[in-house]
CSV table of C-alpha atoms in Angstrom, one decimal:
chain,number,residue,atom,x,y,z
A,143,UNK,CA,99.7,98.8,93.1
A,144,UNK,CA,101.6,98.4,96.5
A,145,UNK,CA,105.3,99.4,96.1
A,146,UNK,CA,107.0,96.8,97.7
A,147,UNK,CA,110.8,96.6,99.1
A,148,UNK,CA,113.6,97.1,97.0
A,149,UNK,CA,112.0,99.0,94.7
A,150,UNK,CA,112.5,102.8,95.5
A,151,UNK,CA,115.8,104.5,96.8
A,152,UNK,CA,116.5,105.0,100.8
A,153,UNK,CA,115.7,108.6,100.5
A,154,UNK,CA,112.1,108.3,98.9
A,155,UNK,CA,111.9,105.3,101.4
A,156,UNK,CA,112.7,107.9,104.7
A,157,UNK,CA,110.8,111.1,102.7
A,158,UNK,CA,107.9,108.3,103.0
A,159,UNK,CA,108.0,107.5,106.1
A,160,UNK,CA,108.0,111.3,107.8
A,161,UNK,CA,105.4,112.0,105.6
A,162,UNK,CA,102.9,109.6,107.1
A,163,UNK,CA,104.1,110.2,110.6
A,164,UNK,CA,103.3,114.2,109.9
A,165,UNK,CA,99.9,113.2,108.6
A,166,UNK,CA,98.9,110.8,110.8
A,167,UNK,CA,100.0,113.2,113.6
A,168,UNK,CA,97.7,115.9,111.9
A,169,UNK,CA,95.0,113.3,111.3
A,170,UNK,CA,94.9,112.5,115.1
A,171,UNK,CA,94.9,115.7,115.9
A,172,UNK,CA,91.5,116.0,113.7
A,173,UNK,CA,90.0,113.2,115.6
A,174,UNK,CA,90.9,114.8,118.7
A,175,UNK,CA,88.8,117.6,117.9
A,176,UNK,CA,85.7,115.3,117.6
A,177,UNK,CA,82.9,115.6,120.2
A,178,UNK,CA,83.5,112.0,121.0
A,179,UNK,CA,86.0,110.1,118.8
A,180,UNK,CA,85.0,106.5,120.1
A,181,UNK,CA,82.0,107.4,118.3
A,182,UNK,CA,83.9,106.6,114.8
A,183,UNK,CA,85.9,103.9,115.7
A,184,UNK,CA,84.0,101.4,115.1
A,185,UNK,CA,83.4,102.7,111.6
A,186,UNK,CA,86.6,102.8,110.9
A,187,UNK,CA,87.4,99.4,112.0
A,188,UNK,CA,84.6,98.0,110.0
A,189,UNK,CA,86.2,99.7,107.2
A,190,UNK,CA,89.7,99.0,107.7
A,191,UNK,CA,88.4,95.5,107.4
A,192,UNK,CA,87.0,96.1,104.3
A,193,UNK,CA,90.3,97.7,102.7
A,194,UNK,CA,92.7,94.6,104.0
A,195,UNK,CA,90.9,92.0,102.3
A,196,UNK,CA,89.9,94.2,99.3
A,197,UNK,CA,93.2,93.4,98.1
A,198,UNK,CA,92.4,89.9,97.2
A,199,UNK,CA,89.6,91.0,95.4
A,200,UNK,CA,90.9,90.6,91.7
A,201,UNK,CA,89.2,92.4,88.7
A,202,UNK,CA,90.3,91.4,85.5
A,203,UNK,CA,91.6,94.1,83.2
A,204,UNK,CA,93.3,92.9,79.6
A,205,UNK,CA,95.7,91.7,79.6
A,206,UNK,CA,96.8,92.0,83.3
A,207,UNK,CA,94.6,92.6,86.7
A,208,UNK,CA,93.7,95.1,89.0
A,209,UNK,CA,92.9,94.8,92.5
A,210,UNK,CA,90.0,97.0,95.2
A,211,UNK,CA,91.8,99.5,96.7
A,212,UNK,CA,89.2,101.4,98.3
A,213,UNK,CA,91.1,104.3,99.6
A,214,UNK,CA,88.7,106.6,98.1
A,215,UNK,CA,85.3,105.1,100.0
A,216,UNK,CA,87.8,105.0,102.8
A,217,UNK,CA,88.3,109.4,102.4
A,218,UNK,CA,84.6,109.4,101.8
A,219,UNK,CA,83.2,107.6,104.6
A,220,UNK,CA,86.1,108.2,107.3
A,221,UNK,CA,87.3,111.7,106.6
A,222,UNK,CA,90.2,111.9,108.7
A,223,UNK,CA,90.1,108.3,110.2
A,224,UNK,CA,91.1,107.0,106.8
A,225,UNK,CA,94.2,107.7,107.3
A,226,UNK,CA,95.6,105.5,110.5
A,227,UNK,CA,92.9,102.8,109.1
A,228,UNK,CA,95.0,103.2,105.7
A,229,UNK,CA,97.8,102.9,107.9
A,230,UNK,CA,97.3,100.2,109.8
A,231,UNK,CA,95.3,97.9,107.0
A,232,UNK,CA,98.8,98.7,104.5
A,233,UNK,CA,100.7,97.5,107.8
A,234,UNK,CA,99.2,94.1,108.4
A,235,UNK,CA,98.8,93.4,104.7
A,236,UNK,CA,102.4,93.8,104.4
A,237,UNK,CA,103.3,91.4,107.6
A,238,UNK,CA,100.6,88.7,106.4
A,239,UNK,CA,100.8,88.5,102.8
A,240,UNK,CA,104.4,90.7,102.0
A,241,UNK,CA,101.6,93.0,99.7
A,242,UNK,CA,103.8,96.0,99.9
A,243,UNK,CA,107.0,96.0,102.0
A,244,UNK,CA,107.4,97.2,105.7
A,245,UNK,CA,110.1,99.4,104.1
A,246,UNK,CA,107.8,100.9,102.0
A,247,UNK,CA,104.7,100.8,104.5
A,248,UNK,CA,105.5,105.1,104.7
A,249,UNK,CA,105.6,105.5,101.1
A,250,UNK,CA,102.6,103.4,100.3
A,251,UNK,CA,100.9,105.0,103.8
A,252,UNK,CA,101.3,108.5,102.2
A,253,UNK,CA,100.8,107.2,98.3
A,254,UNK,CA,97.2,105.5,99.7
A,255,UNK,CA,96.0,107.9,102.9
A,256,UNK,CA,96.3,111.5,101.5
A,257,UNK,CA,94.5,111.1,98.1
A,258,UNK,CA,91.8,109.4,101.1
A,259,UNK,CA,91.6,112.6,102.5
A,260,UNK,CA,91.4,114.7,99.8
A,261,UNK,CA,88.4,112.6,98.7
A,262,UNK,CA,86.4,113.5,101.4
A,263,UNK,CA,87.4,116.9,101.4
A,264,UNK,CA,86.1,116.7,97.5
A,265,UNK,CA,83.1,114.6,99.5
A,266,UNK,CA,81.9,117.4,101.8
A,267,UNK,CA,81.7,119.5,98.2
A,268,UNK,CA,78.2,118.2,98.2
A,269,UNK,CA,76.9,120.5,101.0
A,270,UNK,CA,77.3,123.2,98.5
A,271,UNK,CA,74.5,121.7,96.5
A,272,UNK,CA,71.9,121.0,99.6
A,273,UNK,CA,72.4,118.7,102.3
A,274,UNK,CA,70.3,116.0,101.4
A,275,UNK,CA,70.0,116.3,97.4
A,276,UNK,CA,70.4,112.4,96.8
A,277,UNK,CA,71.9,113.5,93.1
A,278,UNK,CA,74.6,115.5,94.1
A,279,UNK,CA,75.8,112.9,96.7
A,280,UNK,CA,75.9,110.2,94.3
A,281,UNK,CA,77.8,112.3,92.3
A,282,UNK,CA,80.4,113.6,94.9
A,283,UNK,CA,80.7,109.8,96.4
A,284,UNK,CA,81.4,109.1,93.1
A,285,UNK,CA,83.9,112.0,92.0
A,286,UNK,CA,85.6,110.7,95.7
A,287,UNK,CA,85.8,107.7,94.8
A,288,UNK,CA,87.3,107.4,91.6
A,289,UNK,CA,89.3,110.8,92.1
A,290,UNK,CA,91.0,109.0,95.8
A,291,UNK,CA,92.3,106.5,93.6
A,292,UNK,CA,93.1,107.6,90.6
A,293,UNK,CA,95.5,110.3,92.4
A,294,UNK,CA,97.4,107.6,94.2
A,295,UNK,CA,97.6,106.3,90.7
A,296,UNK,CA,99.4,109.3,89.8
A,297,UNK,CA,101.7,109.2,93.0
A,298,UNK,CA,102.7,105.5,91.9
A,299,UNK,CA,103.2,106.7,88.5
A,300,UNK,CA,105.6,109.7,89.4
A,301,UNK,CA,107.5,107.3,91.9
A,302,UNK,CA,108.4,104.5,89.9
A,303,UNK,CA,108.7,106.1,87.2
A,304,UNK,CA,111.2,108.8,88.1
A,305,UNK,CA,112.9,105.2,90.2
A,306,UNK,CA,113.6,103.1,87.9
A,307,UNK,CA,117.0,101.9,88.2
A,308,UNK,CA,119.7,102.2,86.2
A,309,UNK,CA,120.7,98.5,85.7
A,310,UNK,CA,117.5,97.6,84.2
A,311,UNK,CA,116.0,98.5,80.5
A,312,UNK,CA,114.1,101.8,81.3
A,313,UNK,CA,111.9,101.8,78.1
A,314,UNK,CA,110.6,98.3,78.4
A,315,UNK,CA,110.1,99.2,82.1
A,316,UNK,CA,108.6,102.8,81.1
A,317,UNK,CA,106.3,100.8,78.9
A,318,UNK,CA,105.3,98.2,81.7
A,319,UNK,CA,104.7,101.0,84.3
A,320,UNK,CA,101.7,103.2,81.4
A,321,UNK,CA,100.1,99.7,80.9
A,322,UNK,CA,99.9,99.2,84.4
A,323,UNK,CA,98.5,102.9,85.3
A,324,UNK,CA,96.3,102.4,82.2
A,325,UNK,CA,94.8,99.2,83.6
A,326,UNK,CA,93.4,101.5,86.5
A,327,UNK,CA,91.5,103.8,84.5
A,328,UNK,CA,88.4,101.1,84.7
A,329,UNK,CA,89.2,100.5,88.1
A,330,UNK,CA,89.1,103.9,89.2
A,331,UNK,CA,85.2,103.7,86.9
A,332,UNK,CA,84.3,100.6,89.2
A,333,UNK,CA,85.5,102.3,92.3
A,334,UNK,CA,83.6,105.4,92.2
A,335,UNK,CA,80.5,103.9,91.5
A,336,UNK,CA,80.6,101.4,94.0
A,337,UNK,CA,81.6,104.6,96.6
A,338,UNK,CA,78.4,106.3,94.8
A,339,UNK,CA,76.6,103.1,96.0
A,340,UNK,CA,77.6,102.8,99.7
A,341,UNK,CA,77.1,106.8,100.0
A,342,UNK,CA,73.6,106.8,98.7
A,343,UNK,CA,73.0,103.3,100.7
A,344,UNK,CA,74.1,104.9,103.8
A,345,UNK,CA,72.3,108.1,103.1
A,346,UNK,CA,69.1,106.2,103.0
A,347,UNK,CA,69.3,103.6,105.8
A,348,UNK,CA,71.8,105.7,108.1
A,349,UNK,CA,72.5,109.0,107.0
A,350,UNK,CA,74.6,110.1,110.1
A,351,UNK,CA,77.5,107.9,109.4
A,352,UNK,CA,78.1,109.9,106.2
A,353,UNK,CA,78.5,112.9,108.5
A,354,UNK,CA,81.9,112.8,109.8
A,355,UNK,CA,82.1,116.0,111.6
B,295,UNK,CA,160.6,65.8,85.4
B,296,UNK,CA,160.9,62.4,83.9
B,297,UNK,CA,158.6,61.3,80.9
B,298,UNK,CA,156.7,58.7,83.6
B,299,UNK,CA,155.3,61.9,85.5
B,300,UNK,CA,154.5,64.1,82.5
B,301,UNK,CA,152.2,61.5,81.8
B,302,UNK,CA,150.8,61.1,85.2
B,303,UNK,CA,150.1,64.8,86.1
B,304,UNK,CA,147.6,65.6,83.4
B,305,UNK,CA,146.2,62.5,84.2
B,306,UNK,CA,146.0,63.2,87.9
B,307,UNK,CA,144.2,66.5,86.9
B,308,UNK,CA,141.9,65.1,84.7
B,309,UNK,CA,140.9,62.8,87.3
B,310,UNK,CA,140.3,65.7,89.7
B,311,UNK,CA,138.8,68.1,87.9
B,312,UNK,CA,137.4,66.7,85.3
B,313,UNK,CA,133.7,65.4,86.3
B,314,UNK,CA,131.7,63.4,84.1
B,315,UNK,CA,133.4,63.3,80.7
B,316,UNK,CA,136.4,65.0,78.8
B,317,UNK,CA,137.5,63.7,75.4
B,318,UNK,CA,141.2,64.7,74.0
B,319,UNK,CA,141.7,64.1,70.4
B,320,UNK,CA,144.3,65.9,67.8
B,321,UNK,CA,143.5,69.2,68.1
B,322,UNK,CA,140.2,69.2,69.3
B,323,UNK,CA,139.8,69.4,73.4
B,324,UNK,CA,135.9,68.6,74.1
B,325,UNK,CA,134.6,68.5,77.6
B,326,UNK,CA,131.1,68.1,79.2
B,327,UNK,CA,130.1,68.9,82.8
B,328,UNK,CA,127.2,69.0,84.9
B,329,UNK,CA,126.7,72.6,86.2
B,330,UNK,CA,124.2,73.4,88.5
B,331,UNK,CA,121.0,75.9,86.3
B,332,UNK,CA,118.7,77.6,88.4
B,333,UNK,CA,115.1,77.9,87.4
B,334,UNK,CA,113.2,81.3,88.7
B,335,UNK,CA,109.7,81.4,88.5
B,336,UNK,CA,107.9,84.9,89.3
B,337,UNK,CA,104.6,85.2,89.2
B,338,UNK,CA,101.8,87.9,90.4
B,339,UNK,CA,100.1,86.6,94.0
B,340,UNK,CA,97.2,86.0,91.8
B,341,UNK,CA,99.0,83.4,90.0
B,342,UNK,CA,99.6,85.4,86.7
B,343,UNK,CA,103.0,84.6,85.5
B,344,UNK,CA,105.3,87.7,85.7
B,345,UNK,CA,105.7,88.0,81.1
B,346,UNK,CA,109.2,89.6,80.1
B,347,UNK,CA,109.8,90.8,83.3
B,348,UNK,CA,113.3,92.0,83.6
B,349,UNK,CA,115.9,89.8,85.7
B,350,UNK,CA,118.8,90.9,87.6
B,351,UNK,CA,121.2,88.9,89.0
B,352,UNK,CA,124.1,89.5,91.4
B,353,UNK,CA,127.2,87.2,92.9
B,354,UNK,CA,127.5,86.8,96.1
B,355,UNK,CA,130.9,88.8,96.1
B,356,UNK,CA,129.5,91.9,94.5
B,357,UNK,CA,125.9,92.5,95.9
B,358,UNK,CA,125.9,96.0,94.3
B,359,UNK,CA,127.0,95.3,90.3
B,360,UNK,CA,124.5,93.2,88.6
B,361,UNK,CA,126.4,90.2,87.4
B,362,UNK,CA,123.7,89.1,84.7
B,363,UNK,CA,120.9,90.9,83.0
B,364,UNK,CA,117.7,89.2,81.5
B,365,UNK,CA,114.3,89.1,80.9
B,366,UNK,CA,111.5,86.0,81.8
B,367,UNK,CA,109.9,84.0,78.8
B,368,UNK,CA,105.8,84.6,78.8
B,369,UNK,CA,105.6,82.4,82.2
B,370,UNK,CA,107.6,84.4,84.2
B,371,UNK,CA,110.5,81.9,84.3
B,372,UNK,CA,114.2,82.1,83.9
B,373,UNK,CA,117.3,80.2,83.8
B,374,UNK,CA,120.7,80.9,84.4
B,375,UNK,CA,124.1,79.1,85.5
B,376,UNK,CA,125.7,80.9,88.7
B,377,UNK,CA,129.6,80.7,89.0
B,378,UNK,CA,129.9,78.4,91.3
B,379,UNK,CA,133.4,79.7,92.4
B,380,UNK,CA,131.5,82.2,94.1
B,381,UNK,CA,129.6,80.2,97.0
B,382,UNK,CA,127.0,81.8,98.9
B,383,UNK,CA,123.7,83.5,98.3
B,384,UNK,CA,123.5,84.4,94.8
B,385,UNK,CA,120.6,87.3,94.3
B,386,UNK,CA,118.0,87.4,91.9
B,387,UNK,CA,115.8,90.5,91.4
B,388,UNK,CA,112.5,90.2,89.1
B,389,UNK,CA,110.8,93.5,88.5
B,390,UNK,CA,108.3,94.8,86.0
B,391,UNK,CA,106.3,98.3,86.2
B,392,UNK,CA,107.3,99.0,90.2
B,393,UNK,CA,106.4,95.8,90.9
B,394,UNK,CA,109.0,93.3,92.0
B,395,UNK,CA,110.6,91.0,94.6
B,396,UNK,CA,114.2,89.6,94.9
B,397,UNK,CA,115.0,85.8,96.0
B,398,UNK,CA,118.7,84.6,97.5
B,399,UNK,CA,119.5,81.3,96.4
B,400,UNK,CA,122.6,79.9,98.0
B,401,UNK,CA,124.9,78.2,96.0
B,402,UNK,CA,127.5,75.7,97.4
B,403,UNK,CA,131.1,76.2,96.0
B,404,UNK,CA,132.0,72.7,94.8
B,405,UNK,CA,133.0,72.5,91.4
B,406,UNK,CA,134.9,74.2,88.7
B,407,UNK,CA,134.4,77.7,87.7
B,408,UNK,CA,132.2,77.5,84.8
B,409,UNK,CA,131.2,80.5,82.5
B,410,UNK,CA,127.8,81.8,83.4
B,411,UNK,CA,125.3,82.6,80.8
B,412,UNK,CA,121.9,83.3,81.3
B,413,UNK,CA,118.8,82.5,78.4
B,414,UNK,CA,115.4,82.8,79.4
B,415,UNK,CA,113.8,79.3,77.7
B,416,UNK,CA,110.0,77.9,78.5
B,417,UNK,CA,110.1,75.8,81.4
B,418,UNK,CA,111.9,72.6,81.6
B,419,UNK,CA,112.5,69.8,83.5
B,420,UNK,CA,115.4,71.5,85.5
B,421,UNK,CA,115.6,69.5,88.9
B,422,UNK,CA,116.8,73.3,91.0
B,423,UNK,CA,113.5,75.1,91.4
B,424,UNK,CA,114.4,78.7,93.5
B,425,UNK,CA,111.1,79.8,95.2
B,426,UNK,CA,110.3,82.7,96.6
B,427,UNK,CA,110.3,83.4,99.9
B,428,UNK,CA,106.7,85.3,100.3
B,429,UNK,CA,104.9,82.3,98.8
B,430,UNK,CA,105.7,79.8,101.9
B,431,UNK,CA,101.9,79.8,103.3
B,432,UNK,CA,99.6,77.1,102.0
B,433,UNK,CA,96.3,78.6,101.1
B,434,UNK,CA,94.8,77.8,104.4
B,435,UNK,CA,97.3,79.4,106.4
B,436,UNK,CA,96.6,82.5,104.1
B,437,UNK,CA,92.6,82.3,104.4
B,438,UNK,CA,93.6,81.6,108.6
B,439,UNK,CA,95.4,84.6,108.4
B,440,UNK,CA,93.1,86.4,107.0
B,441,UNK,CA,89.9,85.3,108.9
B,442,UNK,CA,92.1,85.9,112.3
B,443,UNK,CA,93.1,90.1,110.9
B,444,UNK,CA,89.4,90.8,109.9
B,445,UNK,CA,88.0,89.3,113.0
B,446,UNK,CA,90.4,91.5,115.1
B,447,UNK,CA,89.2,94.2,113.1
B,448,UNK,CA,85.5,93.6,113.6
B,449,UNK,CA,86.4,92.7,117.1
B,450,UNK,CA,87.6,96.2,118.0
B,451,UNK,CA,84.4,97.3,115.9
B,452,UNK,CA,82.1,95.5,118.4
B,453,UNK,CA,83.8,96.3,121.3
B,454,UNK,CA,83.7,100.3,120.8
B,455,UNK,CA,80.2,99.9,119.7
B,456,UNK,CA,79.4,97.9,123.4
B,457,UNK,CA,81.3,100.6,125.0
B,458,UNK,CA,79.0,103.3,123.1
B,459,UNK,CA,75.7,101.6,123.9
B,460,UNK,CA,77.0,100.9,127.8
B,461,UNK,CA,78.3,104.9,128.1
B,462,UNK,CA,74.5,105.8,126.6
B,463,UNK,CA,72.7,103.6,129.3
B,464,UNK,CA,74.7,104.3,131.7
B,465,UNK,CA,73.9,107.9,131.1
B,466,UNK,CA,70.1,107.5,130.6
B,467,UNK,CA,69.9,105.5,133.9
B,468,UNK,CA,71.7,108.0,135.5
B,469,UNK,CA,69.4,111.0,134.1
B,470,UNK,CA,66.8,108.7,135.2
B,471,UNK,CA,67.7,108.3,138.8
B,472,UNK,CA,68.6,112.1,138.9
């Protein structure tokens, strides 16, 4: 689901880019705030790992495929470190494997990193409902996870879709881009519940990683 | 001009310009040439061929005005015949549902201009194979690649989780000593 170059007009490309430098500016200054931000780091590192080679992770979906994104578990367990982890895993996939464009790194940065954060602002929900009601957190990690992905399904959906050139067959391209969003409707299903997983998994063996504040 | 050299000249032409075989008969003018096709192939990086994606091609002089329009057959490939009066990199663009990537071939300038038209048929035995240029890593480079980016990920990891533990000694030996 990575845009990559060529794809999207300069503007969108520049829009993209000052987006993700405002939010990763705001998401630093978040960090700041912590008690002691080293403290996270290497959870985020661990995790940036995880969403780099999640890519290559392949899930068939008739007739296509889909691939992990994970930006959701990223929101969840990260809170505002998702966001440069986003960053920098989007970056090195695109230098290593040209998944996604450098031209497009601020547009997919943006498209990835703030449906992240939303999830674990949809994530921290759950302390509404008790702080350690197992139930609930399964079902936030889960609402987090599917819900951080399926709006940067949306953000794809409006951008290409409201880009596609005007050299090329719109309807058959219209028609390529549904199929496509459609295919991540089971994704989004397999994404939340593995989030659910890792959230309650955590909660049991080492519930204050799941406290990001 | 004397009847010897209106005889000559075409001749002379013919022998030019014309490559592998031309035919000239009463009223029928037949001629055959080898052009040089180009094959692209565009496929998903997981292999899946890229079905009825749609092509676009431009010339070399005109980067900005799509000089042929197309789709690929069911395994992502596509053939056309560039004009080779225009030398230099010809552009091919392949996109399909915001997904996409866009190859230059260059193309030498070294025979007659031919008429370009562009079919999308199943795969053939065209020697000219265009290939893209993201695919140029074996898959061991790629699994290298990606072993060396997750270790320096874990790496970082470890070494802020060593800083953590050292910090906390440090701190407890300290409120030891004190």
């Amino acid at each position: 689901m990575h845009i990559p170059d060529g794809i999207l007009p300069a503007a969108i490309i520049v829009a993209g880019y000052a987006t993700t430098g405002g939010v990763t500016w705001y998401s630093l200054r978040q960090i700041k705030r912590d008690r002691n931000p080293q403290e996270n780091i290497p959870k985020a590192s661990l995790l940036t790992a995880a969403f780099f080679v999640a890519s290559w992770v392949h899930i068939p979906v008739p007739p296509a495929s889909v691939h992990l994104i994970l930006n959701g578990l990223m929101g969840t367990i990260l809170g505002y470190y998702a966001f440069p982890a986003i960053l920098i895993g989007l970056f090195f996939q695109a230098v290593m494997f040209q998944h996604g464009g450098l031209s497009t790194l601020g547009v997919n940065a943006s498209m990835f990193g703030i449906p992240a954060i939303l999830a674990y602002h949809l994530f921290q929900l759950r302390y509404k409902f008790g702080k350690n009601n197992r139930v609930w957190t399964g079902i936030f990690a889960f609402l987090a996870g599917a819900g951080g992905l399926g709006l940067s399904v949306v953000l794809f959906f409006f951008l290409v879709i409201t880009n596609i050139p005007a050299n090329i067959d719109a309807a058959i391209e219209r028609n390529a881009i549904y199929g496509l969003v459609l295919a991540h409707i089971p994704l989004m299903l397999i994404e939340g519940a593995f989030t659910a997983a890792v959230a309650l998994f955590l909660m049991r063996v080492k519930p204050e990683l799941l406290e990001s504040r | 001009m004397n009847f010897k050299w209106k005889i000559i000249i075409p001749f002379a032409f013919l022998s030019v310009f014309g490559s592998s075989a031309s035919a000239i008969a009463h009223g029928v003018r037949m001629q055959a040439r080898e052009t040089q096709a180009i094959e692209v192939n565009a496929e998903y990086d997981t292999g899946e061929p890229m079905a009825q994606a749609q092509v676009t091609v431009y010339a070399p002089n005109d980067p900005a005005t799509p000089w042929l329009e197309g789709t690929t057959d069911k395994n992502g490939n596509f053939i056309f015949t560039p004009d080779s009066s225009q030398p230099g990199n010809w552009s091919v663009q392949v996109r399909q549902a915001g997904h996409g990537s866009i190859v230059n071939i260059p193309v030498e300038g070294n025979q007659a201009p031919t008429e370009g038209n562009g079919t999308a048929v199943p795969a053939t035995n065209t020697p000219r194979i265009a290939s893209s240029e993201s695919a140029n890593f074996t898959p061991l480079q790629l699994i290298l690649m990606g072993a060396a980016g997750v270790w320096g990920f874990i790496g970082t990891a470890l070494f802020f989780m060593r800083g953590n533990k050292s910090n906390s000694e440090l701190r407890r030996s300290e409120s030891q000593n004190g």
